[in-house]
Structures are given as C-alpha cells and as structure tokens.
PDB file of C-alpha atoms in Angstrom:
ATOM      1  CA  UNK A 170     -16.173   2.919  20.652  1.00  0.00           C
ATOM      2  CA  UNK A 171     -14.924   0.924  17.650  1.00  0.00           C
ATOM      3  CA  UNK A 172     -11.502   2.588  17.724  1.00  0.00           C
ATOM      4  CA  UNK A 173     -10.744   1.093  21.140  1.00  0.00           C
ATOM      5  CA  UNK A 174     -11.622  -2.387  19.878  1.00  0.00           C
ATOM      6  CA  UNK A 175      -9.332  -1.857  16.870  1.00  0.00           C
ATOM      7  CA  UNK A 176      -6.431  -0.656  19.010  1.00  0.00           C
ATOM      8  CA  UNK A 177      -6.898  -3.465  21.522  1.00  0.00           C
ATOM      9  CA  UNK A 178      -6.899  -6.044  18.724  1.00  0.00           C
ATOM     10  CA  UNK A 179      -3.714  -4.564  17.264  1.00  0.00           C
ATOM     11  CA  UNK A 180      -1.903  -4.719  20.603  1.00  0.00           C
ATOM     12  CA  UNK A 181      -3.210  -8.189  21.435  1.00  0.00           C
ATOM     13  CA  UNK A 182      -2.252  -9.714  18.094  1.00  0.00           C
ATOM     14  CA  UNK A 183       1.203  -8.161  17.711  1.00  0.00           C
ATOM     15  CA  UNK A 184       4.032 -10.242  19.156  1.00  0.00           C
ATOM     16  CA  UNK A 185       6.519  -7.414  19.680  1.00  0.00           C
ATOM     17  CA  UNK A 186       5.294  -3.829  19.264  1.00  0.00           C
ATOM     18  CA  UNK A 187       8.791  -2.336  19.124  1.00  0.00           C
ATOM     19  CA  UNK A 188      10.078  -4.760  16.482  1.00  0.00           C
ATOM     20  CA  UNK A 189       6.831  -4.438  14.530  1.00  0.00           C
ATOM     21  CA  UNK A 190       7.673  -0.766  14.039  1.00  0.00           C
ATOM     22  CA  UNK A 191      11.480  -0.713  13.656  1.00  0.00           C
ATOM     23  CA  UNK A 192      12.160  -4.262  12.413  1.00  0.00           C
ATOM     24  CA  UNK A 193      15.066  -6.535  13.281  1.00  0.00           C
ATOM     25  CA  UNK A 194      17.952  -4.759  11.522  1.00  0.00           C
ATOM     26  CA  UNK A 195      17.997  -1.680  13.700  1.00  0.00           C
ATOM     27  CA  UNK A 196      21.790  -1.285  13.928  1.00  0.00           C
ATOM     28  CA  UNK A 197      22.164  -1.686  10.170  1.00  0.00           C
ATOM     29  CA  UNK A 198      19.394   0.839   9.529  1.00  0.00           C
ATOM     30  CA  UNK A 199      20.913   3.385  11.893  1.00  0.00           C
ATOM     31  CA  UNK A 200      24.592   3.112  10.946  1.00  0.00           C
ATOM     32  CA  UNK A 201      24.890   1.483   7.506  1.00  0.00           C
ATOM     33  CA  UNK A 202      21.777   1.857   5.334  1.00  0.00           C
ATOM     34  CA  UNK A 203      21.729   5.429   4.050  1.00  0.00           C
ATOM     35  CA  UNK A 204      18.272   4.908   2.568  1.00  0.00           C
ATOM     36  CA  UNK A 205      16.699   3.997   5.887  1.00  0.00           C
ATOM     37  CA  UNK A 206      14.468   6.511   7.672  1.00  0.00           C
ATOM     38  CA  UNK A 207      16.408   5.696  10.844  1.00  0.00           C
ATOM     39  CA  UNK A 208      19.869   6.297   9.392  1.00  0.00           C
ATOM     40  CA  UNK A 209      21.925   8.608  11.555  1.00  0.00           C
ATOM     41  CA  UNK A 210      22.622  10.893   8.570  1.00  0.00           C
ATOM     42  CA  UNK A 211      18.932  11.772   8.449  1.00  0.00           C
ATOM     43  CA  UNK A 212      18.978  12.810  12.089  1.00  0.00           C
ATOM     44  CA  UNK A 213      21.948  15.094  12.642  1.00  0.00           C
ATOM     45  CA  UNK A 214      21.773  17.425  15.624  1.00  0.00           C
ATOM     46  CA  UNK A 215      19.453  19.959  13.982  1.00  0.00           C
ATOM     47  CA  UNK A 216      17.145  17.288  12.491  1.00  0.00           C
ATOM     48  CA  UNK A 217      17.088  15.421  15.805  1.00  0.00           C
ATOM     49  CA  UNK A 218      16.217  18.608  17.653  1.00  0.00           C
ATOM     50  CA  UNK A 219      13.392  19.254  15.184  1.00  0.00           C
ATOM     51  CA  UNK A 220      12.215  15.665  15.547  1.00  0.00           C
ATOM     52  CA  UNK A 221      12.064  15.859  19.347  1.00  0.00           C
ATOM     53  CA  UNK A 222      10.215  19.174  19.209  1.00  0.00           C
ATOM     54  CA  UNK A 223       7.765  17.709  16.669  1.00  0.00           C
ATOM     55  CA  UNK A 224       6.997  14.831  18.995  1.00  0.00           C
ATOM     56  CA  UNK A 225       6.553  16.677  22.252  1.00  0.00           C
ATOM     57  CA  UNK A 226       5.608  20.295  21.475  1.00  0.00           C
ATOM     58  CA  UNK A 227       2.041  20.740  20.252  1.00  0.00           C
ATOM     59  CA  UNK A 228       1.888  23.517  17.676  1.00  0.00           C
ATOM     60  CA  UNK A 229      -0.499  26.434  18.135  1.00  0.00           C
ATOM     61  CA  UNK A 230      -3.388  26.464  15.627  1.00  0.00           C
ATOM     62  CA  UNK A 231      -3.123  30.218  15.011  1.00  0.00           C
ATOM     63  CA  UNK A 232      -1.304  32.504  12.588  1.00  0.00           C
ATOM     64  CA  UNK A 233       2.284  33.322  13.524  1.00  0.00           C
ATOM     65  CA  UNK A 234       3.179  37.030  13.211  1.00  0.00           C
ATOM     66  CA  UNK A 235       6.045  37.788  10.816  1.00  0.00           C
ATOM     67  CA  UNK A 236       8.042  39.590  13.490  1.00  0.00           C
ATOM     68  CA  UNK A 237       8.240  36.459  15.646  1.00  0.00           C
ATOM     69  CA  UNK A 238      11.783  34.972  15.913  1.00  0.00           C
ATOM     70  CA  UNK A 239      12.300  31.898  13.695  1.00  0.00           C
ATOM     71  CA  UNK A 240      13.017  29.616  16.634  1.00  0.00           C
ATOM     72  CA  UNK A 241       9.645  30.541  18.190  1.00  0.00           C
ATOM     73  CA  UNK A 242       7.898  30.025  14.847  1.00  0.00           C
ATOM     74  CA  UNK A 243       9.425  26.598  14.516  1.00  0.00           C
ATOM     75  CA  UNK A 244       8.827  25.420  18.067  1.00  0.00           C
ATOM     76  CA  UNK A 245       5.287  26.639  18.615  1.00  0.00           C
ATOM     77  CA  UNK A 246       3.613  27.337  15.266  1.00  0.00           C
ATOM     78  CA  UNK A 247       4.761  24.621  12.864  1.00  0.00           C
ATOM     79  CA  UNK A 248       3.993  24.525   9.141  1.00  0.00           C
ATOM     80  CA  UNK A 249       1.149  23.624   6.828  1.00  0.00           C
ATOM     81  CA  UNK A 250       1.162  20.467   4.760  1.00  0.00           C
ATOM     82  CA  UNK A 251       2.405  21.241   1.273  1.00  0.00           C
ATOM     83  CA  UNK A 252       2.934  19.892  -2.214  1.00  0.00           C
ATOM     84  CA  UNK A 253       6.586  19.424  -3.180  1.00  0.00           C
ATOM     85  CA  UNK A 254       6.859  19.366  -6.983  1.00  0.00           C
ATOM     86  CA  UNK A 255       9.519  17.217  -8.614  1.00  0.00           C
ATOM     87  CA  UNK A 256      11.910  19.414 -10.588  1.00  0.00           C
ATOM     88  CA  UNK A 257      11.554  17.011 -13.537  1.00  0.00           C
ATOM     89  CA  UNK A 258       7.770  17.279 -13.592  1.00  0.00           C
ATOM     90  CA  UNK A 259       6.277  18.882 -16.685  1.00  0.00           C
ATOM     91  CA  UNK A 260       2.935  19.271 -18.407  1.00  0.00           C
ATOM     92  CA  UNK A 261       4.118  16.637 -20.894  1.00  0.00           C
ATOM     93  CA  UNK A 262       4.006  13.910 -18.241  1.00  0.00           C
ATOM     94  CA  UNK A 263       0.561  12.343 -18.698  1.00  0.00           C
ATOM     95  CA  UNK A 264       1.168   9.926 -15.809  1.00  0.00           C
ATOM     96  CA  UNK A 265       1.358  11.742 -12.476  1.00  0.00           C
ATOM     97  CA  UNK A 266       2.721  10.151  -9.304  1.00  0.00           C
ATOM     98  CA  UNK A 267       1.926  11.505  -5.843  1.00  0.00           C
ATOM     99  CA  UNK A 268       3.479  10.219  -2.617  1.00  0.00           C
ATOM    100  CA  UNK A 269       1.644  10.887   0.675  1.00  0.00           C
ATOM    101  CA  UNK A 270       3.747  10.241   3.794  1.00  0.00           C
ATOM    102  CA  UNK A 271       2.835   9.081   7.282  1.00  0.00           C
ATOM    103  CA  UNK A 272       3.400  10.657  10.690  1.00  0.00           C
ATOM    104  CA  UNK A 273       6.678  12.012  12.047  1.00  0.00           C
ATOM    105  CA  UNK A 274       8.391  12.310   8.660  1.00  0.00           C
ATOM    106  CA  UNK A 275      10.703  15.272   8.278  1.00  0.00           C
ATOM    107  CA  UNK A 276      11.402  16.739   4.841  1.00  0.00           C
ATOM    108  CA  UNK A 277      14.783  15.030   4.561  1.00  0.00           C
ATOM    109  CA  UNK A 278      13.169  11.614   5.078  1.00  0.00           C
ATOM    110  CA  UNK A 279      10.336  12.178   2.584  1.00  0.00           C
ATOM    111  CA  UNK A 280      12.848  13.394   0.000  1.00  0.00           C
ATOM    112  CA  UNK A 281      14.875  10.208   0.521  1.00  0.00           C
ATOM    113  CA  UNK A 282      11.692   8.194  -0.063  1.00  0.00           C
ATOM    114  CA  UNK A 283      11.135  10.225  -3.224  1.00  0.00           C
ATOM    115  CA  UNK A 284      14.645   9.327  -4.409  1.00  0.00           C
ATOM    116  CA  UNK A 285      13.993   5.618  -3.826  1.00  0.00           C
ATOM    117  CA  UNK A 286      10.667   5.756  -5.678  1.00  0.00           C
ATOM    118  CA  UNK A 287      12.183   7.731  -8.549  1.00  0.00           C
ATOM    119  CA  UNK A 288      14.929   5.131  -8.900  1.00  0.00           C
ATOM    120  CA  UNK A 289      12.349   2.322  -8.785  1.00  0.00           C
ATOM    121  CA  UNK A 290       9.817   3.571 -11.314  1.00  0.00           C
ATOM    122  CA  UNK A 291      11.790   6.155 -13.301  1.00  0.00           C
ATOM    123  CA  UNK A 292       9.060   8.780 -13.102  1.00  0.00           C
ATOM    124  CA  UNK A 293       8.876  12.233 -11.492  1.00  0.00           C
ATOM    125  CA  UNK A 294       7.464  11.909  -7.960  1.00  0.00           C
ATOM    126  CA  UNK A 295       5.517  14.748  -6.377  1.00  0.00           C
ATOM    127  CA  UNK A 296       5.154  14.698  -2.607  1.00  0.00           C
ATOM    128  CA  UNK A 297       2.196  15.755  -0.542  1.00  0.00           C
ATOM    129  CA  UNK A 298       4.231  16.367   2.596  1.00  0.00           C
ATOM    130  CA  UNK A 299       1.959  15.671   5.531  1.00  0.00           C
ATOM    131  CA  UNK A 300       3.845  17.919   7.947  1.00  0.00           C
ATOM    132  CA  UNK A 301       4.095  16.892  11.600  1.00  0.00           C
ATOM    133  CA  UNK A 302       2.624  19.350  14.102  1.00  0.00           C
ATOM    134  CA  UNK A 303       3.492  17.042  17.042  1.00  0.00           C
ATOM    135  CA  UNK A 304       2.884  13.384  17.713  1.00  0.00           C
ATOM    136  CA  UNK A 305      -0.328  14.262  19.557  1.00  0.00           C
ATOM    137  CA  UNK A 306      -1.665  16.378  16.688  1.00  0.00           C
ATOM    138  CA  UNK A 307      -0.815  13.690  14.130  1.00  0.00           C
ATOM    139  CA  UNK A 308      -2.552  11.008  16.177  1.00  0.00           C
ATOM    140  CA  UNK A 309      -5.636  13.226  16.544  1.00  0.00           C
ATOM    141  CA  UNK A 310      -5.665  13.710  12.755  1.00  0.00           C
ATOM    142  CA  UNK A 311      -5.414   9.924  12.331  1.00  0.00           C
ATOM    143  CA  UNK A 312      -8.270   9.410  14.785  1.00  0.00           C
ATOM    144  CA  UNK A 313     -10.503  11.897  12.964  1.00  0.00           C
ATOM    145  CA  UNK A 314      -9.702  10.407   9.567  1.00  0.00           C
ATOM    146  CA  UNK A 315     -10.102   6.820  10.763  1.00  0.00           C
ATOM    147  CA  UNK A 316     -13.416   7.267  12.544  1.00  0.00           C
ATOM    148  CA  UNK A 317     -15.163   9.956  10.483  1.00  0.00           C
ATOM    149  CA  UNK A 318     -15.444  11.264   6.925  1.00  0.00           C
ATOM    150  CA  UNK A 319     -14.245  14.713   8.012  1.00  0.00           C
ATOM    151  CA  UNK A 320     -11.466  16.404   6.056  1.00  0.00           C
ATOM    152  CA  UNK A 321      -8.383  17.293   8.067  1.00  0.00           C
ATOM    153  CA  UNK A 322      -5.774  19.822   6.924  1.00  0.00           C
ATOM    154  CA  UNK A 323      -3.620  17.330   4.949  1.00  0.00           C
ATOM    155  CA  UNK A 324      -6.608  15.494   3.454  1.00  0.00           C
ATOM    156  CA  UNK A 325      -8.098  18.813   2.298  1.00  0.00           C
ATOM    157  CA  UNK A 326      -4.877  19.631   0.461  1.00  0.00           C
ATOM    158  CA  UNK A 327      -4.738  16.101  -0.985  1.00  0.00           C
ATOM    159  CA  UNK A 328      -8.326  16.374  -2.220  1.00  0.00           C
ATOM    160  CA  UNK A 329      -7.548  19.714  -3.874  1.00  0.00           C
ATOM    161  CA  UNK A 330      -4.428  18.421  -5.643  1.00  0.00           C
ATOM    162  CA  UNK A 331      -6.016  15.155  -6.817  1.00  0.00           C
ATOM    163  CA  UNK A 332      -9.104  17.008  -8.046  1.00  0.00           C
ATOM    164  CA  UNK A 333      -6.943  19.280 -10.201  1.00  0.00           C
ATOM    165  CA  UNK A 334      -5.265  16.259 -11.788  1.00  0.00           C
ATOM    166  CA  UNK A 335      -8.547  14.407 -12.349  1.00  0.00           C
ATOM    167  CA  UNK A 336      -9.966  17.421 -14.161  1.00  0.00           C
ATOM    168  CA  UNK A 337      -6.867  17.865 -16.319  1.00  0.00           C
ATOM    169  CA  UNK A 338      -7.608  16.277 -19.702  1.00  0.00           C
ATOM    170  CA  UNK A 339      -3.858  15.872 -20.334  1.00  0.00           C
ATOM    171  CA  UNK A 340      -3.512  13.557 -17.347  1.00  0.00           C
ATOM    172  CA  UNK A 341      -4.317   9.961 -18.261  1.00  0.00           C
ATOM    173  CA  UNK A 342      -3.187   8.254 -15.047  1.00  0.00           C
ATOM    174  CA  UNK A 343      -2.662   9.282 -11.431  1.00  0.00           C
ATOM    175  CA  UNK A 344      -0.691   6.951  -9.177  1.00  0.00           C
ATOM    176  CA  UNK A 345      -1.056   7.570  -5.446  1.00  0.00           C
ATOM    177  CA  UNK A 346       1.549   5.945  -3.202  1.00  0.00           C
ATOM    178  CA  UNK A 347       0.471   6.282   0.411  1.00  0.00           C
ATOM    179  CA  UNK A 348       2.025   5.093   3.651  1.00  0.00           C
ATOM    180  CA  UNK A 349       0.602   4.795   7.166  1.00  0.00           C
ATOM    181  CA  UNK A 350      -1.292   8.035   7.978  1.00  0.00           C
ATOM    182  CA  UNK A 351      -1.078   8.761   4.260  1.00  0.00           C
ATOM    183  CA  UNK A 352      -3.483   5.860   3.688  1.00  0.00           C
ATOM    184  CA  UNK A 353      -6.010   7.456   6.032  1.00  0.00           C
ATOM    185  CA  UNK A 354      -5.618  10.740   4.140  1.00  0.00           C
ATOM    186  CA  UNK A 355      -6.170   8.868   0.865  1.00  0.00           C
ATOM    187  CA  UNK A 356      -9.273   7.105   2.186  1.00  0.00           C
ATOM    188  CA  UNK A 357     -10.707  10.433   3.321  1.00  0.00           C
ATOM    189  CA  UNK A 358     -10.149  12.124  -0.035  1.00  0.00           C
ATOM    190  CA  UNK A 359     -11.830   9.163  -1.803  1.00  0.00           C
ATOM    191  CA  UNK A 360     -14.806   9.429   0.514  1.00  0.00           C
ATOM    192  CA  UNK A 361     -15.172  13.113  -0.391  1.00  0.00           C
ATOM    193  CA  UNK A 362     -14.761  13.020  -4.176  1.00  0.00           C
ATOM    194  CA  UNK A 363     -18.535  12.932  -4.619  1.00  0.00           C
ATOM    195  CA  UNK A 364     -18.797  16.430  -3.141  1.00  0.00           C
ATOM    196  CA  UNK A 365     -16.932  17.755  -6.184  1.00  0.00           C
ATOM    197  CA  UNK A 366     -18.750  15.581  -8.710  1.00  0.00           C
ATOM    198  CA  UNK A 367     -15.630  13.494  -9.307  1.00  0.00           C
ATOM    199  CA  UNK A 368     -17.192  10.139  -8.416  1.00  0.00           C
ATOM    200  CA  UNK A 369     -17.716   9.228 -12.083  1.00  0.00           C
ATOM    201  CA  UNK A 370     -16.035   6.461 -14.076  1.00  0.00           C
ATOM    202  CA  UNK A 371     -14.279   8.869 -16.447  1.00  0.00           C
ATOM    203  CA  UNK A 372     -12.341  10.237 -13.496  1.00  0.00           C
ATOM    204  CA  UNK A 373     -11.958   7.156 -11.326  1.00  0.00           C
ATOM    205  CA  UNK A 374     -10.442   4.999 -14.046  1.00  0.00           C
ATOM    206  CA  UNK A 375      -7.493   7.391 -14.045  1.00  0.00           C
ATOM    207  CA  UNK A 376      -6.679   6.567 -10.424  1.00  0.00           C
ATOM    208  CA  UNK A 377      -4.401   3.833  -9.101  1.00  0.00           C
ATOM    209  CA  UNK A 378      -3.753   3.612  -5.371  1.00  0.00           C
ATOM    210  CA  UNK A 379      -0.919   1.678  -3.722  1.00  0.00           C
ATOM    211  CA  UNK A 380      -1.335   1.801   0.045  1.00  0.00           C
ATOM    212  CA  UNK A 381       1.490   0.615   2.312  1.00  0.00           C
ATOM    213  CA  UNK A 382       0.632  -0.374   5.875  1.00  0.00           C
ATOM    214  CA  UNK A 383      -2.932   0.723   5.210  1.00  0.00           C
ATOM    215  CA  UNK A 384      -4.369   1.610   8.612  1.00  0.00           C
ATOM    216  CA  UNK A 385      -7.623   3.182   7.424  1.00  0.00           C
ATOM    217  CA  UNK A 386     -10.918   1.703   8.585  1.00  0.00           C
ATOM    218  CA  UNK A 387     -12.808   2.276   5.350  1.00  0.00           C
ATOM    219  CA  UNK A 388     -11.370   2.520   1.841  1.00  0.00           C
ATOM    220  CA  UNK A 389     -14.057   1.519  -0.634  1.00  0.00           C
ATOM    221  CA  UNK A 390     -14.517   1.276  -4.381  1.00  0.00           C
ATOM    222  CA  UNK A 391     -16.693   4.142  -5.537  1.00  0.00           C
ATOM    223  CA  UNK A 392     -18.164   2.547  -8.678  1.00  0.00           C
ATOM    224  CA  UNK A 393     -17.429  -0.550 -10.808  1.00  0.00           C
ATOM    225  CA  UNK A 394     -14.365  -1.679  -8.820  1.00  0.00           C
ATOM    226  CA  UNK A 395     -12.854   1.765  -9.237  1.00  0.00           C
ATOM    227  CA  UNK A 396     -10.451   3.250  -8.410  1.00  0.00           C
ATOM    228  CA  UNK A 397      -7.895   0.436  -8.710  1.00  0.00           C
ATOM    229  CA  UNK A 398      -6.370  -0.259  -5.283  1.00  0.00           C
ATOM    230  CA  UNK A 399      -3.706  -2.471  -3.759  1.00  0.00           C
ATOM    231  CA  UNK A 400      -2.660  -2.675  -0.126  1.00  0.00           C
ATOM    232  CA  UNK A 401       0.571  -4.007   1.352  1.00  0.00           C
ATOM    233  CA  UNK A 402       1.374  -5.155   4.876  1.00  0.00           C
ATOM    234  CA  UNK A 403       4.174  -6.885   6.672  1.00  0.00           C
ATOM    235  CA  UNK A 404       2.723  -9.655   8.825  1.00  0.00           C
ATOM    236  CA  UNK A 405       4.296  -8.133  11.920  1.00  0.00           C
ATOM    237  CA  UNK A 406       3.488  -4.471  11.389  1.00  0.00           C
ATOM    238  CA  UNK A 407       1.379  -3.184  14.264  1.00  0.00           C
ATOM    239  CA  UNK A 408      -0.009  -0.243  12.285  1.00  0.00           C
ATOM    240  CA  UNK A 409      -1.190  -2.459   9.414  1.00  0.00           C
ATOM    241  CA  UNK A 410      -3.032  -4.614  11.967  1.00  0.00           C
ATOM    242  CA  UNK A 411      -5.277  -1.588  12.562  1.00  0.00           C
ATOM    243  CA  UNK A 412      -6.395  -1.747   8.923  1.00  0.00           C
ATOM    244  CA  UNK A 413      -5.699  -3.993   5.954  1.00  0.00           C
ATOM    245  CA  UNK A 414      -4.062  -6.783   8.004  1.00  0.00           C
ATOM    246  CA  UNK A 415      -6.538  -6.743  10.870  1.00  0.00           C
ATOM    247  CA  UNK A 416      -7.291  -9.945  12.731  1.00  0.00           C
ATOM    248  CA  UNK A 417     -10.616 -11.714  12.477  1.00  0.00           C
ATOM    249  CA  UNK A 418     -11.899 -10.292  15.768  1.00  0.00           C
ATOM    250  CA  UNK A 419     -12.327  -6.833  14.157  1.00  0.00           C
ATOM    251  CA  UNK A 420     -13.078  -7.793  10.537  1.00  0.00           C
ATOM    252  CA  UNK A 421     -16.538  -6.301  11.011  1.00  0.00           C
ATOM    253  CA  UNK A 422     -14.978  -2.909  11.817  1.00  0.00           C
ATOM    254  CA  UNK A 423     -12.590  -2.703   8.836  1.00  0.00           C
ATOM    255  CA  UNK A 424     -13.894  -2.347   5.283  1.00  0.00           C
ATOM    256  CA  UNK A 425     -11.169  -2.087   2.642  1.00  0.00           C
ATOM    257  CA  UNK A 426     -11.660  -2.923  -1.043  1.00  0.00           C
ATOM    258  CA  UNK A 427      -8.958  -3.937  -3.484  1.00  0.00           C
ATOM    259  CA  UNK A 428      -6.201  -6.521  -3.407  1.00  0.00           C
ATOM    260  CA  UNK A 429      -4.411  -7.043  -0.098  1.00  0.00           C
ATOM    261  CA  UNK A 430      -0.885  -8.491  -0.094  1.00  0.00           C
ATOM    262  CA  UNK A 431       0.667  -9.730   3.156  1.00  0.00           C
ATOM    263  CA  UNK A 432       4.392 -10.389   3.489  1.00  0.00           C
ATOM    264  CA  UNK A 433       4.178 -13.366   5.851  1.00  0.00           C
ATOM    265  CA  UNK A 434       7.835 -13.085   6.897  1.00  0.00           C
ATOM    266  CA  UNK A 435       7.878  -9.314   7.119  1.00  0.00           C
ATOM    267  CA  UNK A 436       8.316  -7.133  10.189  1.00  0.00           C
ATOM    268  CA  UNK A 437       8.635  -3.377  10.534  1.00  0.00           C
ATOM    269  CA  UNK A 438       6.633  -0.311   9.577  1.00  0.00           C
ATOM    270  CA  UNK A 439       9.145   1.993   7.856  1.00  0.00           C
ATOM    271  CA  UNK A 440       8.332   2.521   4.169  1.00  0.00           C
ATOM    272  CA  UNK A 441      11.921   2.693   2.886  1.00  0.00           C
ATOM    273  CA  UNK A 442      13.505   0.037   5.081  1.00  0.00           C
ATOM    274  CA  UNK A 443      10.696  -2.488   5.381  1.00  0.00           C
ATOM    275  CA  UNK A 444       8.595  -2.144   2.222  1.00  0.00           C
ATOM    276  CA  UNK A 445      10.261  -0.495  -0.782  1.00  0.00           C
ATOM    277  CA  UNK A 446      13.815  -1.821  -0.755  1.00  0.00           C
ATOM    278  CA  UNK A 447      12.821  -5.441  -1.376  1.00  0.00           C
ATOM    279  CA  UNK A 448       9.387  -4.889  -2.886  1.00  0.00           C
ATOM    280  CA  UNK A 449       9.553  -7.264  -5.856  1.00  0.00           C
ATOM    281  CA  UNK A 450      10.554 -10.234  -3.703  1.00  0.00           C
ATOM    282  CA  UNK A 451       8.055  -9.535  -0.953  1.00  0.00           C
ATOM    283  CA  UNK A 452       5.068  -8.693  -3.169  1.00  0.00           C
ATOM    284  CA  UNK A 453       5.703 -10.458  -6.523  1.00  0.00           C
ATOM    285  CA  UNK A 454       2.043 -10.516  -7.618  1.00  0.00           C
ATOM    286  CA  UNK A 455       1.444  -6.779  -7.293  1.00  0.00           C
ATOM    287  CA  UNK A 456       0.554  -4.740 -10.367  1.00  0.00           C
ATOM    288  CA  UNK A 457       2.951  -2.090  -9.047  1.00  0.00           C
ATOM    289  CA  UNK A 458       5.804  -4.278 -10.308  1.00  0.00           C
ATOM    290  CA  UNK A 459       5.025  -3.295 -13.911  1.00  0.00           C
ATOM    291  CA  UNK A 460       6.277   0.202 -13.099  1.00  0.00           C
ATOM    292  CA  UNK A 461       9.504  -0.965 -11.439  1.00  0.00           C
ATOM    293  CA  UNK A 462      12.704  -0.886 -13.503  1.00  0.00           C
ATOM    294  CA  UNK A 463      15.615  -3.016 -12.330  1.00  0.00           C
TER     295      UNK A 463
END
C-alpha cells in the first residue's frame, strides 16, 4: 500500500524523529515559553491526566447516558469535534478566519494558539477543535483522510461550517489555518465541496488556505488555481515529510497544489513553538505576511 511507502520514506529521510517533533529547545519550551504547547502550565495535573487518557484510552463510539458519572464519560466516551466561536466575532466581519488543529491538542492548547494568531493578524479567530478520542483513533482518522476521500467526523463538521460561510453573501474572504491532521481535514473538505455544488469560482475565490506541516497526500486546486493555497514545512519535521516536504522517492504518491515554503534550518512540528512565533523570518515570501501586524 502507498501509505507504507510514505511512512517508510518519512522515517528513512528524517535524521532524528524525536527532535523533528519537539525541536531543540525542549527545556525552554517546557519551563520558560508560556506560548509553547509543551509549557508546563498547559499540562497541570488535571490536563496531564486528560492527556494521558486521550493517548491510551480509546473512546467508545456510542452515546453516553446522562446518568453516567462524569469521570466515566470523560475516560470512555470522549467528545465530538466542535466549533469554538471567538467572542469578538460578529456578522459585520466580512473576513472569517478558521483554525483547524492537529492531533492530541487539548482545549487549553488550541486556545493558546488562537491567542497567538489573534495577536498576529488582529482578527477574530474561530476554532474547529478537532477533539482527540485517543492517539489510536486520531491516527485512524488521519489514515482514512490521507488514503481516501471519505469524510471523518471532524472533516464533516469542517465541511458544514465552511459551506455555511461560502454561501453567506456577507462573507468576502475565508482564511483557513490548518496544522498537521488539520491539513488532512482541510484536504478532505476540499475534495467534497463538489457534492454540495460549491466547486464554482464564485465560491472558491473566497477561500485562502495556509497549511502548516501539511501531511495530506492530495490537496488540489479545484478550478483555475483556486482556492489559493500555501504550505509551510520545517526541513526537519517528520510529519511534513509525509506530505508537502516529501522526498523524491515518494513524489509520485503526493499531489499538493499551491506554493510550498520550506524552512531549511527549521526543526520541530509544534505550531506555536516551531512555526508561528518566528513566522516572518522563516517564511518571508508568504502572502500570509500581509495579514501579520507587528
């Protein structure tokens, strides 16, 4: 299967898997940088307990009765992916921004990412929180999204929310910021827009997609180089090597349109720590810079 070739290539062509995910400033990220996903303040005892349970306990794909104790609900039933609306969002905002997170991101971490993005671009940021139902479940969702056109639970919600915005005549621009598994979700929703009749220029020219560590296998223009897309990868980011920064041995298996920017000196996979906090210096030619306010 193609997925095994892609994974093998990623492992073979990554010098240090651990550092390609957490970078080289681990102590600083854990103890000093409050904006880092790995900062100890984001993983107090309760958050750490939730994180461990999210990794190792696979959630049951059935409805949880209301009388069930909360601890049982949390451990074994999980939550659905959801849209978190920015409190500053209003119908007057004709430019909508949606952030779609990757795997193993708790709500505290995605809200910190939202704060960083809000500070960067000075716009309300809505979050499509791709909720973790366990590491295994997330990886299965990634596998389905990467190898098929089938809608998973988070990509179905993303398609619904983006469709509403595309059909809203008051919305002139929709900016999607996606990271890691979020890029697979984004690719899947693009591949399914035609089912809703939204694969027309009048809709697609509203869309701008900025995909960080894009690990999808297929993210294609739909018509006339639309929607506008950019992809960002640190040279030593294992996950990006499964997609937009793949090596030549699997170029025939990866098909991604749009501009691809590689930070040749970059390492690490975390969106806050390794991509956003020094974006202008690492990706100076990106169109995304026009939205960034110093």
